[in-house]
PDB file of C-alpha atoms and ligand atoms in Angstrom:
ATOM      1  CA  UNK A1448     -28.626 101.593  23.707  1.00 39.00           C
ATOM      2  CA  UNK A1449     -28.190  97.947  23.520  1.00 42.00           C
ATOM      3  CA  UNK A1450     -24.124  98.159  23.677  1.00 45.00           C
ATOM      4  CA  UNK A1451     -24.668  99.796  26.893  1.00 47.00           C
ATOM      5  CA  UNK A1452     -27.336  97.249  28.231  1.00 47.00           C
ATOM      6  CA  UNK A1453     -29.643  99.446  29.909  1.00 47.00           C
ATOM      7  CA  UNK A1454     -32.311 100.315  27.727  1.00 50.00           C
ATOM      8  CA  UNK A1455     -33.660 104.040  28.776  1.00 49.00           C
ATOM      9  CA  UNK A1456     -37.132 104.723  30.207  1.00 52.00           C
ATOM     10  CA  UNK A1457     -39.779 105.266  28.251  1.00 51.00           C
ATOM     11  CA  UNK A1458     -40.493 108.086  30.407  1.00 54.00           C
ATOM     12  CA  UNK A1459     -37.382 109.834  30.125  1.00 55.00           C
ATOM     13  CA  UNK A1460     -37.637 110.633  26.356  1.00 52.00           C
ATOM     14  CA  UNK A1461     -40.022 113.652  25.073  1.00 53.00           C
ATOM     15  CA  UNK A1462     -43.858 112.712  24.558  1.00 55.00           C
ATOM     16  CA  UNK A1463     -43.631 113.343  20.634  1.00 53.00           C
ATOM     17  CA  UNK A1464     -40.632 110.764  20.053  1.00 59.00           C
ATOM     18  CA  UNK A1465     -42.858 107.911  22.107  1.00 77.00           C
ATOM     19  CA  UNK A1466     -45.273 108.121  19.828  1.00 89.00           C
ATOM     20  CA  UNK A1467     -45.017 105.269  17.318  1.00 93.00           C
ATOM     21  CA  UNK A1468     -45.050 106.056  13.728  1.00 92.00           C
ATOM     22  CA  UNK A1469     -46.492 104.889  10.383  1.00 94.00           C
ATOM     23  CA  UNK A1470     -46.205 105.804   7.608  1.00 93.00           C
ATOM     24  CA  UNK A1471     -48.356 105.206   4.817  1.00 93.00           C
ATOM     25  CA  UNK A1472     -47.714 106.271   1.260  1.00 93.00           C
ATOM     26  CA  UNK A1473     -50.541 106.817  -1.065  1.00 93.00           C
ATOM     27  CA  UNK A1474     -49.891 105.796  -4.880  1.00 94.00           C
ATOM     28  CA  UNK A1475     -51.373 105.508  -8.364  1.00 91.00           C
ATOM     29  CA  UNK A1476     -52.271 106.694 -11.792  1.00 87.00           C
ATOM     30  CA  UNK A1477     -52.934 111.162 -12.207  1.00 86.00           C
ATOM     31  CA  UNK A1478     -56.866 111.493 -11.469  1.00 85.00           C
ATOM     32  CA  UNK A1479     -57.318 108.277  -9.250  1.00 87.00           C
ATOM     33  CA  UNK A1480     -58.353 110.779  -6.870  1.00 80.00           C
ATOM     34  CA  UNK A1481     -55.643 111.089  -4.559  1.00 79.00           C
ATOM     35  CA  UNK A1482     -56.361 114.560  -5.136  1.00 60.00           C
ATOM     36  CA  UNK A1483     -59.068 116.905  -6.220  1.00 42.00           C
ATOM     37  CA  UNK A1484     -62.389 116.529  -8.743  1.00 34.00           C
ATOM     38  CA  UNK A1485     -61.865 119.949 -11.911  1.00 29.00           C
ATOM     39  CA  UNK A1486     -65.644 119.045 -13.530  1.00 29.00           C
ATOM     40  CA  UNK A1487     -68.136 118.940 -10.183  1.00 32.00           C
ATOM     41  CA  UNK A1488     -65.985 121.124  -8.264  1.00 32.00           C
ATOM     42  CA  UNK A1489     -67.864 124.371  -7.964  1.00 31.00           C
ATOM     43  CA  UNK A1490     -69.256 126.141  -4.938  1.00 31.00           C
ATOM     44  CA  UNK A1491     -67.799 122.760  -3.162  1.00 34.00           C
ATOM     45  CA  UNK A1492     -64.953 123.138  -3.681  1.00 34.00           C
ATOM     46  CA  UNK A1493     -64.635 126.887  -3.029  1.00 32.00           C
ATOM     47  CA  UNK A1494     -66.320 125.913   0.231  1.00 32.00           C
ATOM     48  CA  UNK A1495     -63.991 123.812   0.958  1.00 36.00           C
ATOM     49  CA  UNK A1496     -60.904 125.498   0.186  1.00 35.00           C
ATOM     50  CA  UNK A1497     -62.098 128.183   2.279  1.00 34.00           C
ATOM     51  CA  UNK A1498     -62.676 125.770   5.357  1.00 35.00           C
ATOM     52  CA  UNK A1499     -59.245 124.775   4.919  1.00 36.00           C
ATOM     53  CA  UNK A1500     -57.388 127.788   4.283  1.00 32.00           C
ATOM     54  CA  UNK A1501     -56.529 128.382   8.101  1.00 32.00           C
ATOM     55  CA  UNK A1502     -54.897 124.652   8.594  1.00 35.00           C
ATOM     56  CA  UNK A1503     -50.754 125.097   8.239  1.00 33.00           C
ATOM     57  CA  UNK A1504     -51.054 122.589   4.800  1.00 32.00           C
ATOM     58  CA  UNK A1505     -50.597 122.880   1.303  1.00 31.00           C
ATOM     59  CA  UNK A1506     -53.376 121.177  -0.570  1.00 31.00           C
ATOM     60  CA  UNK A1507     -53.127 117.473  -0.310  1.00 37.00           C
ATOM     61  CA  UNK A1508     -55.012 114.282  -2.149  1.00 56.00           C
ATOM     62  CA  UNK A1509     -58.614 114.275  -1.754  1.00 73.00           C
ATOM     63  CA  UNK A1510     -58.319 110.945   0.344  1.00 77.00           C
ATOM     64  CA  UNK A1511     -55.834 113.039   2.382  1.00 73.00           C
ATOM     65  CA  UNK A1512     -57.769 115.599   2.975  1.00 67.00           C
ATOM     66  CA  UNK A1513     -60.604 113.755   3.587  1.00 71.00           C
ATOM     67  CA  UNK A1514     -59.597 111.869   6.113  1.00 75.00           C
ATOM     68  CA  UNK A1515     -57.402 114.793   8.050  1.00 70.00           C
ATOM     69  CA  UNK A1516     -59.834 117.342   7.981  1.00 64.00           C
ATOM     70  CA  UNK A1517     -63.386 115.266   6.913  1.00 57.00           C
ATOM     71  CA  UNK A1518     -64.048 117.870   4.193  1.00 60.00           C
ATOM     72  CA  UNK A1519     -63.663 117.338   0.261  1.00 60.00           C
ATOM     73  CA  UNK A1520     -61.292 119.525  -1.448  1.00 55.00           C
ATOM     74  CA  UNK A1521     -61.738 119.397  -5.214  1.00 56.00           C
ATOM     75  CA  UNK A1522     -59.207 121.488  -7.175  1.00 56.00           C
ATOM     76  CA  UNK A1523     -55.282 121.474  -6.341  1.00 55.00           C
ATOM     77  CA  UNK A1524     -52.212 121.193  -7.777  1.00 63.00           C
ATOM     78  CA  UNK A1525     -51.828 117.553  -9.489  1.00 67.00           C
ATOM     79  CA  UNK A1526     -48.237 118.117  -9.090  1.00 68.00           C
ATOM     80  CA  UNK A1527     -47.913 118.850  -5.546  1.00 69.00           C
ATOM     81  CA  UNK A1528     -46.377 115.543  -4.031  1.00 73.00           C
ATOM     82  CA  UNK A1529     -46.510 116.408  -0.287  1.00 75.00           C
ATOM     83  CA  UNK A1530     -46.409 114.311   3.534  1.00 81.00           C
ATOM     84  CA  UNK A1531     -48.769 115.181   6.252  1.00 80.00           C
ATOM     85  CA  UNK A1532     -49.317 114.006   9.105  1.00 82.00           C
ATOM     86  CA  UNK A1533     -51.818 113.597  12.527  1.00 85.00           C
ATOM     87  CA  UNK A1534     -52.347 112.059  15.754  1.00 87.00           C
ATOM     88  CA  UNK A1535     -54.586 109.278  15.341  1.00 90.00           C
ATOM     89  CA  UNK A1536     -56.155 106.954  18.024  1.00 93.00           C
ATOM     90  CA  UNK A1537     -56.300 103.632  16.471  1.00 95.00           C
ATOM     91  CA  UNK A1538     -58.264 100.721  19.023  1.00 96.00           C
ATOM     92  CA  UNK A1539     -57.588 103.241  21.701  1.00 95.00           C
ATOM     93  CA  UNK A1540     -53.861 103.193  20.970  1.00 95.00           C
ATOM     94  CA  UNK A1541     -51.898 106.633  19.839  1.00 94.00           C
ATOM     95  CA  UNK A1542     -50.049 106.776  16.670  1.00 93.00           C
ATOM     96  CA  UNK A1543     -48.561 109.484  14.457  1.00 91.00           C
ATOM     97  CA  UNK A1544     -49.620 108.797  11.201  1.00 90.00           C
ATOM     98  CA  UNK A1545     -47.568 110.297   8.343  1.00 89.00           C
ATOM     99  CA  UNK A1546     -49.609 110.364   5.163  1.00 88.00           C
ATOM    100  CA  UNK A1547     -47.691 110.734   1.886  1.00 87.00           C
ATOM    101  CA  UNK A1548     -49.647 111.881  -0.951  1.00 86.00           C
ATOM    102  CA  UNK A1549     -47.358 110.971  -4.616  1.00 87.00           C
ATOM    103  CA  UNK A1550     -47.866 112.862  -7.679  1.00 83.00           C
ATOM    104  CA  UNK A1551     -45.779 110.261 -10.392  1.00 79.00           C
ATOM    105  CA  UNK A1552     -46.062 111.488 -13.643  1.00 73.00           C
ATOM    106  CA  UNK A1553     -47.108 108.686 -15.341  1.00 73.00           C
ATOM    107  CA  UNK A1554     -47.238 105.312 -13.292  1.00 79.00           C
ATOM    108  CA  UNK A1555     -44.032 103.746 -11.068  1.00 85.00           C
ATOM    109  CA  UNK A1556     -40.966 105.115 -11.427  1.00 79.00           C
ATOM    110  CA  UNK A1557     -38.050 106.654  -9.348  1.00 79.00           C
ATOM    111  CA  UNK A1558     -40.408 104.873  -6.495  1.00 84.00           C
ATOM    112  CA  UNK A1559     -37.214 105.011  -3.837  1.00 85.00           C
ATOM    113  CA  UNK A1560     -38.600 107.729  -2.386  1.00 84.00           C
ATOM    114  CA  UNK A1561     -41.531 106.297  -0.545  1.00 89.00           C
ATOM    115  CA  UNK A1562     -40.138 102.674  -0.946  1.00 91.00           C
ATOM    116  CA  UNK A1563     -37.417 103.035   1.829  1.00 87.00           C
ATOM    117  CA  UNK A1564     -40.206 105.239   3.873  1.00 90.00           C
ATOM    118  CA  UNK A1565     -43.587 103.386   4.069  1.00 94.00           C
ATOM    119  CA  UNK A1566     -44.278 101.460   6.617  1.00 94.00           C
ATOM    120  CA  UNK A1567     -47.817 100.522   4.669  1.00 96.00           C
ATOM    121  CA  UNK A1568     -49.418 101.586   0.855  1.00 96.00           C
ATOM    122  CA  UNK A1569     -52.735 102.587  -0.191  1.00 95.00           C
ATOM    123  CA  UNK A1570     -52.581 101.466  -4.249  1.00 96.00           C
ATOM    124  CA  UNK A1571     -55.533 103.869  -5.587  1.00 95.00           C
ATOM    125  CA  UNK A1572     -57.429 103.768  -8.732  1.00 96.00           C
ATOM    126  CA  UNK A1573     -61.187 105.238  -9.636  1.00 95.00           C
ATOM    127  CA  UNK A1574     -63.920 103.066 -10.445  1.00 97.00           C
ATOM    128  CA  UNK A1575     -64.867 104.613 -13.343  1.00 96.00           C
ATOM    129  CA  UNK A1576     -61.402 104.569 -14.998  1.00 96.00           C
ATOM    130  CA  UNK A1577     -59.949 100.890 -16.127  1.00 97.00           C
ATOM    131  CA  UNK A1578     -56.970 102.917 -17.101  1.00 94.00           C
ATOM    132  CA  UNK A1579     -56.431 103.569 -13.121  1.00 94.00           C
ATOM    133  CA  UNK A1580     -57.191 100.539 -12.208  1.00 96.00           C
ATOM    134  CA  UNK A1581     -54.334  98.597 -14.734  1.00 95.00           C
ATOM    135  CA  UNK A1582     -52.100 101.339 -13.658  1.00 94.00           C
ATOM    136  CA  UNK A1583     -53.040 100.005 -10.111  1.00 94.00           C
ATOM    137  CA  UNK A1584     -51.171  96.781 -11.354  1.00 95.00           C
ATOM    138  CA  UNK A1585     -48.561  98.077 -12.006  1.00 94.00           C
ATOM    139  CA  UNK A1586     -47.673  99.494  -8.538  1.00 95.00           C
ATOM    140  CA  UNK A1587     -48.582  96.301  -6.763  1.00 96.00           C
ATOM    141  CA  UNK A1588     -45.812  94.392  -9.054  1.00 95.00           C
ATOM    142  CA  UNK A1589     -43.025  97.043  -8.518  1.00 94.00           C
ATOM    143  CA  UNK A1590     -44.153  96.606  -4.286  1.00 94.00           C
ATOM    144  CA  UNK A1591     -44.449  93.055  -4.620  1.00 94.00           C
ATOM    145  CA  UNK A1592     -40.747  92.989  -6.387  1.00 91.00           C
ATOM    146  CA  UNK A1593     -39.622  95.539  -3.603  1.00 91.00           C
ATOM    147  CA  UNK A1594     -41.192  93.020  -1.006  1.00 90.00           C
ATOM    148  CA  UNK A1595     -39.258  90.035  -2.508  1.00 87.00           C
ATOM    149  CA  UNK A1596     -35.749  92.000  -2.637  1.00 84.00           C
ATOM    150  CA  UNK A1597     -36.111  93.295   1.351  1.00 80.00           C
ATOM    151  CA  UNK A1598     -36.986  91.481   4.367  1.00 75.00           C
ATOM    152  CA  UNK A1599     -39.811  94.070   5.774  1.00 76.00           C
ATOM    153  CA  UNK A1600     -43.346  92.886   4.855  1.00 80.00           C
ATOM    154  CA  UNK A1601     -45.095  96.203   4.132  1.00 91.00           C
ATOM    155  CA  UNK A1602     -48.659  95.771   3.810  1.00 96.00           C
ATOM    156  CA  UNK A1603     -50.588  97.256   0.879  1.00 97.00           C
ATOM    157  CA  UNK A1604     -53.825  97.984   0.586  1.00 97.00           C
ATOM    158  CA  UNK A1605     -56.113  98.223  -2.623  1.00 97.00           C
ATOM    159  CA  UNK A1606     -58.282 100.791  -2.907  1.00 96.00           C
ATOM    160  CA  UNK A1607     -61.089 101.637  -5.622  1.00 96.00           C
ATOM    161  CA  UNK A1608     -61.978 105.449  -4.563  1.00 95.00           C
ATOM    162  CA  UNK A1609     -64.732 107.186  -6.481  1.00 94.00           C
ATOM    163  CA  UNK A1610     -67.641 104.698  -5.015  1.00 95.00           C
ATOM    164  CA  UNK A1611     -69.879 108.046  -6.145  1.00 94.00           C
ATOM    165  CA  UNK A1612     -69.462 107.055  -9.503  1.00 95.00           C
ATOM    166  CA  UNK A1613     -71.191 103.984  -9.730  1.00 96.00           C
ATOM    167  CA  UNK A1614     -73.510 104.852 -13.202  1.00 97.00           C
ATOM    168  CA  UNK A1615     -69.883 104.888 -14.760  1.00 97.00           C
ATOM    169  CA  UNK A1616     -68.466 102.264 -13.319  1.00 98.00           C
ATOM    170  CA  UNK A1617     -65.779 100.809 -15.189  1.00 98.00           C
ATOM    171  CA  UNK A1618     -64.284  97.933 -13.143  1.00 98.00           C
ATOM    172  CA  UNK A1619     -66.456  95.720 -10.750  1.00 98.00           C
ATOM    173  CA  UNK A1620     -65.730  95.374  -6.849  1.00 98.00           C
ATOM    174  CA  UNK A1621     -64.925  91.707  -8.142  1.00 98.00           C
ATOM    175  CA  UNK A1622     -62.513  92.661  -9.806  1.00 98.00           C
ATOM    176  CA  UNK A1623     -60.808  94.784  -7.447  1.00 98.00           C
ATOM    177  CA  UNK A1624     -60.917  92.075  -5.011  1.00 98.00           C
ATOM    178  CA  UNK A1625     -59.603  89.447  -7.348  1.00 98.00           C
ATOM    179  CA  UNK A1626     -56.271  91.904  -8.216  1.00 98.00           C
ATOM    180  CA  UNK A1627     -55.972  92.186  -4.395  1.00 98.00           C
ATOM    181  CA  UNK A1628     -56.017  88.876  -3.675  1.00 97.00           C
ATOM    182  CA  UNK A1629     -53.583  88.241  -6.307  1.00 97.00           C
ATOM    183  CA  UNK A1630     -50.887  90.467  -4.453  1.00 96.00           C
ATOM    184  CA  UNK A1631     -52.161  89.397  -0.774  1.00 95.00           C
ATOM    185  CA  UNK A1632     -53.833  92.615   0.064  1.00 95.00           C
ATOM    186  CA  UNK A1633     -57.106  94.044   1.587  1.00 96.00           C
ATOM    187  CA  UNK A1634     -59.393  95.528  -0.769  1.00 98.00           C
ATOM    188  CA  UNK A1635     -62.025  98.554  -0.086  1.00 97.00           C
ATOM    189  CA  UNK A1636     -63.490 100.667  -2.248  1.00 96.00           C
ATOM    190  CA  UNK A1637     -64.684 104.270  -0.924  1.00 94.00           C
ATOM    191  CA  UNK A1638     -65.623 107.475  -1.908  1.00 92.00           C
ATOM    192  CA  UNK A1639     -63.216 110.807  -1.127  1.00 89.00           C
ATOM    193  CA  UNK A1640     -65.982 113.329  -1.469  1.00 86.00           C
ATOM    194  CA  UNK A1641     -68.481 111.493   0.540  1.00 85.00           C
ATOM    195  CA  UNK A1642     -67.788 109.084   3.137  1.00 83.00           C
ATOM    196  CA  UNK A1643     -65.085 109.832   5.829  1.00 84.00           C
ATOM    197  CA  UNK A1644     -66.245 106.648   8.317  1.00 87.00           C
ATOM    198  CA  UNK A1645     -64.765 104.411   5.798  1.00 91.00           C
ATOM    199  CA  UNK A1646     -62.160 106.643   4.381  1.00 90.00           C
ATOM    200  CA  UNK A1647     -60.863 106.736   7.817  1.00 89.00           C
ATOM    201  CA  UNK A1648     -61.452 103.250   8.174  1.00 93.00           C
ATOM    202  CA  UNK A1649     -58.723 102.534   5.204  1.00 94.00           C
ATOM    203  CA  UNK A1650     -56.397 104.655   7.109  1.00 93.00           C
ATOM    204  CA  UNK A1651     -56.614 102.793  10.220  1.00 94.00           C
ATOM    205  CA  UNK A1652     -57.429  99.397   8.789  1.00 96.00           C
ATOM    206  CA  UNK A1653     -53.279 100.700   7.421  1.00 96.00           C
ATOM    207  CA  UNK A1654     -52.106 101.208  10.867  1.00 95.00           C
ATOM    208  CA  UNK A1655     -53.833  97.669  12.299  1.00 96.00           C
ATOM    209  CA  UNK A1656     -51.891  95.937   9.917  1.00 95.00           C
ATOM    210  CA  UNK A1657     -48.433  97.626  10.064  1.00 95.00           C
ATOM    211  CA  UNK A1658     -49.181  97.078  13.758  1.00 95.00           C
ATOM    212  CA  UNK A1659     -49.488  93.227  13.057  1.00 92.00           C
ATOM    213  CA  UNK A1660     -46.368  92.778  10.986  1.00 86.00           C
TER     214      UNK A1660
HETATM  215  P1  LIG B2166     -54.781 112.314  -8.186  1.00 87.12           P
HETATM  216  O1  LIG B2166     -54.093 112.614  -9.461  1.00 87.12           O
HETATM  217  O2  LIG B2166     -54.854 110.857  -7.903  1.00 87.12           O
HETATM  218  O3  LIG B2166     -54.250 113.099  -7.039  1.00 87.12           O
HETATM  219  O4  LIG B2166     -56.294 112.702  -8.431  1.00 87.12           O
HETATM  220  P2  LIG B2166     -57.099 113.908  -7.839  1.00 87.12           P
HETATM  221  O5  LIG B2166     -57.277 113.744  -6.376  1.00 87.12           O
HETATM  222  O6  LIG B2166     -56.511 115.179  -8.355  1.00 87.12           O
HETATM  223  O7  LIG B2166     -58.522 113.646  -8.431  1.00 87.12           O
HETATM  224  C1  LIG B2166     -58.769 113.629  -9.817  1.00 87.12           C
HETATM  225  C2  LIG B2166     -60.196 114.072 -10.021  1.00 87.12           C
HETATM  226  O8  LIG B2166     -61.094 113.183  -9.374  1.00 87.12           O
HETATM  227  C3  LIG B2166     -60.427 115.424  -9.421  1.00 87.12           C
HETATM  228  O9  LIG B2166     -61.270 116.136 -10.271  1.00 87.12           O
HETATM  229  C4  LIG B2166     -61.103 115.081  -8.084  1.00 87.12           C
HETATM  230  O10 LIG B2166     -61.910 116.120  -7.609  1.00 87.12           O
HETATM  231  C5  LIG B2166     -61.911 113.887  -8.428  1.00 87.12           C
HETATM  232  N1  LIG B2166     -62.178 113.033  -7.275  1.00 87.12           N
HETATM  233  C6  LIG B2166     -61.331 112.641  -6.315  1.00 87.12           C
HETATM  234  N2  LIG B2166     -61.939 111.812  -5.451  1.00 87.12           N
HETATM  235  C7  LIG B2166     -63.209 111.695  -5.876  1.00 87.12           C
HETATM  236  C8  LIG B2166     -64.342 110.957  -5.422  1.00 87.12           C
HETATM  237  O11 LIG B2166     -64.324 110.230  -4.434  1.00 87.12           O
HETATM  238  N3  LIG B2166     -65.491 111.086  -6.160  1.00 87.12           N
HETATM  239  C9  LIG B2166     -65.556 111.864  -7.268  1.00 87.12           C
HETATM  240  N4  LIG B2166     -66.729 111.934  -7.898  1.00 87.12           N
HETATM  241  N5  LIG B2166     -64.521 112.570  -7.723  1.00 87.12           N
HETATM  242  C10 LIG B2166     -63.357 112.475  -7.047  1.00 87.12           C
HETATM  243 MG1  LIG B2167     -52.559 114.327  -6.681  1.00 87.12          MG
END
């Protein structure tokens, strides 16, 4: 538009292309909980999958879940690698927020994928696992190296899900923090299957700060 100097009217384009975009890509280790609890799940989860069964989505990460549709799904595919996405008012501002939900086998790799797309990254682990929380590591260095190699400054949140857990905790809020502030990112630590105020509140804490970059 610029090499025609007149920019076009906001007002001229459809409603859904005016609607600014983020996405946010959710990664880490198999079980952090991006995606659905095999041992509690019971009548639960069979509630739940029945509450969602009418929505036009495959099954998606518990944390995606959670915060589209505030209900807890506990059993799904750990394969399924899917984006979703939903009109969020953030401080009273509209945004579409595009959630993708990444199954890697086995840590970072062939990470172009959501790389290139994210606009922001939630880096999960569980509380109760140290394995998913070194694996967490892991993810921030390949994002911090991605960081380094393009201009863009996405930000990344660090997130210790599984807050239900705390008689097996494995890794202290302390040291979630300190990892965060090692890579320069903000640090919560929530629960998929029980609180959606602060799940939510990760998602659009994601949006204030793509907004600030
Ligand atoms: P993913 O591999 O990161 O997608 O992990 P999943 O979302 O499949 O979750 C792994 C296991 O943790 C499943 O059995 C989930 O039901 C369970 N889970 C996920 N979030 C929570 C949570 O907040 N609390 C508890 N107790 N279990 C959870
Ligand atoms: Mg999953």
């Amino acid at each position: 538009s610029s090499m025609f100097g007149k920019p076009r009217a906001s007002s001229e384009r459809p409603p859904q292309s005016a609607l600014p975009e983020c996405n946010v890509a959710i990664l880490g280790c198999r079980g952090a909980g991006k995606s659905g609890e095999t041992g509690r799940a019971g009548h639960r989860g069979a509630a739940a999958r029945g509450h969602l069964s009418h929505l036009p989505l495959s099954p998606p990460a518990a944390l995606t879940v959670k915060f589209l549709t505030k209900r807890f799904i506990s059993e799904y595919d750990p394969n399924l690698e899917d984006t979703y996405s939903s009109e969020e008012l953030v401080d009273q501002q509209p945004v579409l927020l595009k959630v993708m939900d990444t199954a890697d086998q086995d840590g970072p790799g062939n990470c172009e994928r959501y790389l290139c797309w994210a606009s922001a990254f939630l880096v999960v682990y569980s509380i109760d696992s140290r394995k998913s929380f070194e694996g967490c590591q892991r993810y921030l260095e390949v994002l911090a190296l991605h960081a380094r190699g393009c201009q863009r400054r996405c930000p990344v949140l660090l997130l210790g899900n599984k807050l239900d857990m705390e008689q097996y905790r494995q890794v202290l809020s302390a040291e979630g923090m300190s990892l965060a502030s090692r890579f320069g990112c903000l640090f919560h630590e929530v629960s998929a299957c029980q609180d959606f105020a602060r799940v939510q509140h990760v998602f659009h804490e994601a949006v204030r700060e793509v907004r600030r970059q």
